[in-house]
Coordinates of C-alpha atoms and ligand atoms in Angstrom, one line a residue:
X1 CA 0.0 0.0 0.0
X2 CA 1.3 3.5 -0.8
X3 CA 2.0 5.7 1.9
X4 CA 1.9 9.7 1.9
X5 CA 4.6 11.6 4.2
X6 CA 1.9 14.6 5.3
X7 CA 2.5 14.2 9.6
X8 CA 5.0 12.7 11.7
X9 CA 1.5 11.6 13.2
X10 CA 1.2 9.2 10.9
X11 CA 4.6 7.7 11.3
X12 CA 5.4 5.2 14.4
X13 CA 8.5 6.4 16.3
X14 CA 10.6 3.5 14.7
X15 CA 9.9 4.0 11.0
X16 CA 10.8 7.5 11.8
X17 CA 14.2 6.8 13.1
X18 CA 14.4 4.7 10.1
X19 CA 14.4 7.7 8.2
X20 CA 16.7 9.0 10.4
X21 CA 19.2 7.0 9.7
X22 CA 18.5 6.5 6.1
X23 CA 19.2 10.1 6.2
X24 CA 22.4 9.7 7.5
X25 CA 24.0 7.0 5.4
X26 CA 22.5 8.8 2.1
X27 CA 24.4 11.8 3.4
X28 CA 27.8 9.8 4.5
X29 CA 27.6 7.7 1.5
X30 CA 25.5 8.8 -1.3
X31 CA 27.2 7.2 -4.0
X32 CA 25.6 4.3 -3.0
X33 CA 22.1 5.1 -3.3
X34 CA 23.0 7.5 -7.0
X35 CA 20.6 5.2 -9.3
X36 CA 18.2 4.2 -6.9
X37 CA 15.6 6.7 -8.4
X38 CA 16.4 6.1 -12.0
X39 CA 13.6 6.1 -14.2
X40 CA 11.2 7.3 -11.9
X41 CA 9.5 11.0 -11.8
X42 CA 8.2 13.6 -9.0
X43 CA 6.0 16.7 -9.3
X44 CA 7.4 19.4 -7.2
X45 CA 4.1 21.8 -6.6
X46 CA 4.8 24.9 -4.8
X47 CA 1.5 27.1 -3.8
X48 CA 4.1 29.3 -2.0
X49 CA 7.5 31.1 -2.0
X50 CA 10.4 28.8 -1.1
X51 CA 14.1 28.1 -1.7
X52 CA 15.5 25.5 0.7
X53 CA 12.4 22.9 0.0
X54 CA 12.5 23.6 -3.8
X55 CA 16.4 23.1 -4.1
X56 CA 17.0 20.3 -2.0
X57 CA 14.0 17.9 -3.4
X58 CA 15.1 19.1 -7.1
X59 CA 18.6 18.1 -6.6
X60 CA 18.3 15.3 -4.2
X61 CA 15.8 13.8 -6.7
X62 CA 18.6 14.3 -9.3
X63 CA 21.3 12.9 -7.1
X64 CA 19.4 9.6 -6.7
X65 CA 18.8 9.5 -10.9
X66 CA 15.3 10.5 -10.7
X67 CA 13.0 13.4 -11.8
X68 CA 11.6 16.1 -11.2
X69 CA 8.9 18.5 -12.3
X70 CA 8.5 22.3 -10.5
X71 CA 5.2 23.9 -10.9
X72 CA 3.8 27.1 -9.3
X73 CA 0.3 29.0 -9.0
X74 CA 1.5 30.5 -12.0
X75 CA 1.7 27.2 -14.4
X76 CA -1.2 25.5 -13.1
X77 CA -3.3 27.4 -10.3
X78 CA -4.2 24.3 -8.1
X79 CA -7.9 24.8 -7.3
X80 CA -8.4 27.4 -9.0
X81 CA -7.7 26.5 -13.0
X82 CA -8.3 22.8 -12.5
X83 CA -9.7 21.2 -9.2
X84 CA -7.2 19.5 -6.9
X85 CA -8.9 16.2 -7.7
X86 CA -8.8 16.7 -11.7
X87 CA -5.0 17.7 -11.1
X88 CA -4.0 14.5 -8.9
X89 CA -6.3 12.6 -11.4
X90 CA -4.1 13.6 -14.0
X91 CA -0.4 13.5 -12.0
X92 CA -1.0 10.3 -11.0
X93 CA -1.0 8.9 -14.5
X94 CA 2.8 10.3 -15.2
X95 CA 4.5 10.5 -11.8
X96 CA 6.3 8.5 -9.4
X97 CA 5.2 10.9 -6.1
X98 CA 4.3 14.4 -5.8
X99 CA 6.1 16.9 -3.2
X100 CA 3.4 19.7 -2.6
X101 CA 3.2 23.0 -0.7
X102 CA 0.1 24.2 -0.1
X103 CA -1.4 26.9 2.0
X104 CA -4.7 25.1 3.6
X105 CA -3.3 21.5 5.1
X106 CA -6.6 20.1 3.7
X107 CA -5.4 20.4 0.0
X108 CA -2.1 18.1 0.8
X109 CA -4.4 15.7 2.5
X110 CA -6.6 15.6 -0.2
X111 CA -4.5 14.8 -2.9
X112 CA -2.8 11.9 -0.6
X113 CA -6.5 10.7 -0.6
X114 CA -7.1 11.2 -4.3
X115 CA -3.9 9.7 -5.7
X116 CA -2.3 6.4 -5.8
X117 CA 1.3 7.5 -5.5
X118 CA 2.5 9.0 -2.0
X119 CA 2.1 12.5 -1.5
X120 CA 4.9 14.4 0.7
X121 CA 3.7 17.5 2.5
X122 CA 6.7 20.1 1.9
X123 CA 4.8 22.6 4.1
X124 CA 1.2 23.8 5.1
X125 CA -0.6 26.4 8.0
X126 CA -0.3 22.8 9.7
X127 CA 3.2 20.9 9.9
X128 CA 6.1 21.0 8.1
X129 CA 7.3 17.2 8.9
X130 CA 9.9 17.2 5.9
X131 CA 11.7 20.1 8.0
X132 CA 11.5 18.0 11.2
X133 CA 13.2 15.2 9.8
X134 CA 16.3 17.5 8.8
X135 CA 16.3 19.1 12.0
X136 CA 16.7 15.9 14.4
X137 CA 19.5 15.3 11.7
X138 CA 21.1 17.8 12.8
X139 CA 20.4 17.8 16.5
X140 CA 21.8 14.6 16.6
X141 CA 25.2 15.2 14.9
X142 CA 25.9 17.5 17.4
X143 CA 24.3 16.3 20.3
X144 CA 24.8 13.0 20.4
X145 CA 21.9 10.7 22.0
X146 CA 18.8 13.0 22.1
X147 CA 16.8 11.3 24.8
X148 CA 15.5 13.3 27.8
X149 CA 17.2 16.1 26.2
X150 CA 15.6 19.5 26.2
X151 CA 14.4 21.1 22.7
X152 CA 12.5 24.7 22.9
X153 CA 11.0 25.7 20.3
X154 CA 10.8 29.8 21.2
X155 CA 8.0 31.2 19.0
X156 CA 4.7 31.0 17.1
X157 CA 3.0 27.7 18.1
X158 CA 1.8 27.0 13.8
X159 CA 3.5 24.1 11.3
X160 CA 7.5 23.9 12.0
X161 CA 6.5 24.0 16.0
X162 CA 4.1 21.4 16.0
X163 CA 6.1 19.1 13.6
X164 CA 9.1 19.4 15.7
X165 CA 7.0 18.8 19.0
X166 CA 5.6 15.4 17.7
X167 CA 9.1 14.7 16.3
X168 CA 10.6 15.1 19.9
X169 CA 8.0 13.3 21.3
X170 CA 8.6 9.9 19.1
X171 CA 12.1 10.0 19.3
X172 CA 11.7 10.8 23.3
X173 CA 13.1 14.2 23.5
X174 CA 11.9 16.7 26.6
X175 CA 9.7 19.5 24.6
X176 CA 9.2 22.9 25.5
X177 CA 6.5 25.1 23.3
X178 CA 7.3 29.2 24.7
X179 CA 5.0 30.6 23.0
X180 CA 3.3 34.4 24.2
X181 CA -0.3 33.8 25.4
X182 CA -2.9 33.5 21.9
X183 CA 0.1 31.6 20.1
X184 CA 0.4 28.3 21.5
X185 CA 0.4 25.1 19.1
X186 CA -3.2 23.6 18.6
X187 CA -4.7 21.4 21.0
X188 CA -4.8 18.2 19.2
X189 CA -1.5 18.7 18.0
X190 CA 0.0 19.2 22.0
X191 CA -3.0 16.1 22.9
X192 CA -1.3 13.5 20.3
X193 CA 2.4 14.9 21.0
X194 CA 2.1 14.1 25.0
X195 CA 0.4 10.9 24.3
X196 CA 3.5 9.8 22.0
X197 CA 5.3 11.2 24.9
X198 CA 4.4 8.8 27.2
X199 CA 5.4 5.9 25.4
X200 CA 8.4 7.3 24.7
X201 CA 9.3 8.4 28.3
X202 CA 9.1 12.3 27.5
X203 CA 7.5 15.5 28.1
X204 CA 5.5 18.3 26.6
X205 CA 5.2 21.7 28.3
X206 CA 3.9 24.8 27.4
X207 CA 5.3 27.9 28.6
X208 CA 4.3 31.5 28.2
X209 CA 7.7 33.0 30.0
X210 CA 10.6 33.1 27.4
X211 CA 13.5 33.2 30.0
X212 CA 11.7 30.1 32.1
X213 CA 11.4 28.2 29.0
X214 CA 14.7 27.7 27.8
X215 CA 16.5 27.3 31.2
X216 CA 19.0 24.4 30.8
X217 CA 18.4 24.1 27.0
X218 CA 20.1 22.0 24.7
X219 CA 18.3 22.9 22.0
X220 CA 17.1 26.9 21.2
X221 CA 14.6 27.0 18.2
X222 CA 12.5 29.4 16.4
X223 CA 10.8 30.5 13.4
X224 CA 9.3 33.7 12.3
X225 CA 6.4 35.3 13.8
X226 CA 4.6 36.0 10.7
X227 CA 4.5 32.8 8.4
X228 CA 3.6 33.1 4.8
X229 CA -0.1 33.8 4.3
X230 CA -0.4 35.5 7.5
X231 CA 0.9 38.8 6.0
X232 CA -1.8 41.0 7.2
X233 CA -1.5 39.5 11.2
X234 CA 1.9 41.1 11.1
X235 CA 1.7 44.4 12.9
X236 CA -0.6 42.7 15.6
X237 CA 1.7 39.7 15.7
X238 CA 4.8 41.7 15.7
X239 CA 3.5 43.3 19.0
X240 CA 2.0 40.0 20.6
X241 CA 6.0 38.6 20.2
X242 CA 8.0 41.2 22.0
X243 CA 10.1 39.5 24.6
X244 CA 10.1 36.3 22.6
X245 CA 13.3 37.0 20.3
X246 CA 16.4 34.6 20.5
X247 CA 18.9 36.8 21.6
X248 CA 22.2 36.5 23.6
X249 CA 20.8 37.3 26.9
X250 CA 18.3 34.5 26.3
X251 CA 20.8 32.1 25.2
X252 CA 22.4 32.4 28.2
X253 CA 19.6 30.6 30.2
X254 CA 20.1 28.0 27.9
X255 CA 23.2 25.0 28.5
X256 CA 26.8 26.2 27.6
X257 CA 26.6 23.4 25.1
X258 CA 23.3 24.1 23.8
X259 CA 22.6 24.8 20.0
X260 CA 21.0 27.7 18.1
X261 CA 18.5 26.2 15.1
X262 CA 16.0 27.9 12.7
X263 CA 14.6 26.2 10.3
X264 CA 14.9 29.8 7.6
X265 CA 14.3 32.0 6.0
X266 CA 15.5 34.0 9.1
X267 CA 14.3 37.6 10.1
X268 CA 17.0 39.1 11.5
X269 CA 16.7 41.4 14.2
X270 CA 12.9 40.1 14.9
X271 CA 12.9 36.4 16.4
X272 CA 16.6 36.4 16.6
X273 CA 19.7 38.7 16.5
X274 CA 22.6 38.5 14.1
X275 CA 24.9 37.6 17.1
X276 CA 22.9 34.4 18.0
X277 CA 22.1 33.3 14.3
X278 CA 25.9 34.2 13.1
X279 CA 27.3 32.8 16.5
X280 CA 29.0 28.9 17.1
X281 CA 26.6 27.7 18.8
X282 CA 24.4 28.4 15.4
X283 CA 23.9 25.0 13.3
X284 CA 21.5 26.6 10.9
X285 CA 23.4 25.8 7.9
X286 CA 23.7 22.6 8.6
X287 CA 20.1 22.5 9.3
X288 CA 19.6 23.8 5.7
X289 CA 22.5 21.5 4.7
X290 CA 20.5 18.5 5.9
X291 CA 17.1 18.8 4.3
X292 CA 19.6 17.4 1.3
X293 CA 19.7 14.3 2.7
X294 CA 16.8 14.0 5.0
X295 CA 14.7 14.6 1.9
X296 CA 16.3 11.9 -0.4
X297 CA 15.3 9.5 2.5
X298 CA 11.6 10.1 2.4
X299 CA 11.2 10.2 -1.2
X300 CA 13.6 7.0 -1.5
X301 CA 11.8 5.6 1.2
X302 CA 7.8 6.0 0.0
X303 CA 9.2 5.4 -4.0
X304 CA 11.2 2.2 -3.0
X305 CA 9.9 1.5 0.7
Ligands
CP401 N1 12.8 26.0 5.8 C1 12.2 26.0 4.6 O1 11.3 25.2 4.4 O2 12.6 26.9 3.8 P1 11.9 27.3 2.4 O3 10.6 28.0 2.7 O4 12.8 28.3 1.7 O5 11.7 26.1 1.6
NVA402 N1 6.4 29.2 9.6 C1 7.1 29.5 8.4 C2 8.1 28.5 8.0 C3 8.8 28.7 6.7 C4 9.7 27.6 6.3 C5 6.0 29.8 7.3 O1 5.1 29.0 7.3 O2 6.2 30.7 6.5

């Protein structure tokens, strides 16, 4: 049966580290996977702006011998030209898997539902799992064993929090959501995250104090405060997130050893200051470095799985 990569909800905690460390040996030896993809095709669909998620599935599809297709709004209009069903109805008569980004998360489930090849969500108002999966890449290179340790995600509680928080819960990380008051990730997101959590032997808090949040830290994320589509929030939510920018006071709460990530495009001088995101304890470019590999596992893994 196909599968579609749209939540790490859907994904148990050991096909996920699966992925993991598929991840890792396509990035430490990639020669080994280079035809693995060949013959096969994938529709990269963007509804909005990107440049790490474009680049990395277009040249990590190439680096395997496969595929790919880009199309924006401005080719095909998804919903608006065509219907989202005729457009999967057609895509899934010429492709191998289809990368989408959509604004409303219904539209990337609703092609999983209408197509018979898997569908990977490379972004919505809901999660961003693709991102996730780079990002505990990452956290592990440089931290080592990630159990009980403590990720805080400083920020606006929407789609890279709430794939990172069910992310830390599978793989048994301690999660902290510091969010102002208004701005905390959605209920059924934190419900499902702490009941992962208890398999797994970890925690999910959320705090509305930035300083109490990341004390002891080994792991300082965040992410802008106004996301794409929310463009006209962004005077009210510029207001609402005073106090919550990453800055070098606020690291200092954090462990010695702890790591600065954001998952980018970074506003400078908003969530975070150039002295945090330019510092050494910033692994942001690997971060970015990392959806490279993290993303040839899932499509190598739902094409070949
Ligand atoms: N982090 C991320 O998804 O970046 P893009 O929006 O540039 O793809
Ligand atoms: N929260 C951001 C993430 C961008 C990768 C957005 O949705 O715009």
């Amino acid at each position: 049966m196909k599968r579609d990569f749209l939540s790490i909800a859907d994904w148990s905690s050991k096909e996920l580290k699966k992925i993991l460390d598929l991840s890792a040996d396509m990035k430490a030896r990639p020669s080994r996977y280079k035809n693995s993809l060949s013959g096969k095709s994938v529709a990269l669909i963007f509804e909005k702006q990107s440049l790490r998620t474009h680049v990395t599935f277009d040249v990590g599809i190439y680096q395997l011998g496969g595929h790919s297709v880009y199309l924006t709004q401005s080719d095909i209009n998804l919903g608006k030209r065509e219907s989202i069903y005729d457009v999967s109805k057609n895509l899934e008569r010429w492709m191998d898997a289809v990368v989408v980004r959509t604004y409303a998360h219904q539209s990337c489930v609703d092609m999983g539902r209408y197509m018979k090849i898997p569908v990977v969500n490379a972004l919505t108002d809901y999660e961003h799992p693709c991102q996730a999966v780079g990002d505990f890449l990452t956290a592990a290179e440089h931290l080592g064993n990630l159990k009980r340790k403590k990720f805080v995600f400083v920020g606006d509680g929407n789609n890279v929090c709430n794939s990172l928080m069910l992310m830390a819960a599978k793989i048994g990380m301690n999660f902290v959501a510091t969010t102002p008051e208004g701005y905390e990730p959605p209920s059924e997101v934190v419900r499902i995250s702490r009941k992962e959590a208890k398999a797994t032997g970890a925690s999910v808090e959320l705090v509305h104090d930035p300083a109490e949040g990341v004390r002891d830290a080994d792991v300082i994320y965040t992410d802008v405060w106004v996301s794409m589509g929310q463009e006209n929030e962004k005077e009210e939510k510029l207001k609402a997130f005073q106090g919550f920018q990453v800055n070098r006071q606020l690291m200092k709460q954090a462990k010695k050893s702890a790591i600065f990530m954001h998952c980018l495009p970074a506003h400078r001088g908003e969530e975070v200051t150039d002295d945090v995101i330019d510092s050494k304890q910033s692994v942001v470019w690997d971060e970015a470095e990392n959806r490279l590999h993290s993303q040839k596992a899932i499509v190598y893994t739902l094409i070949k799985g």
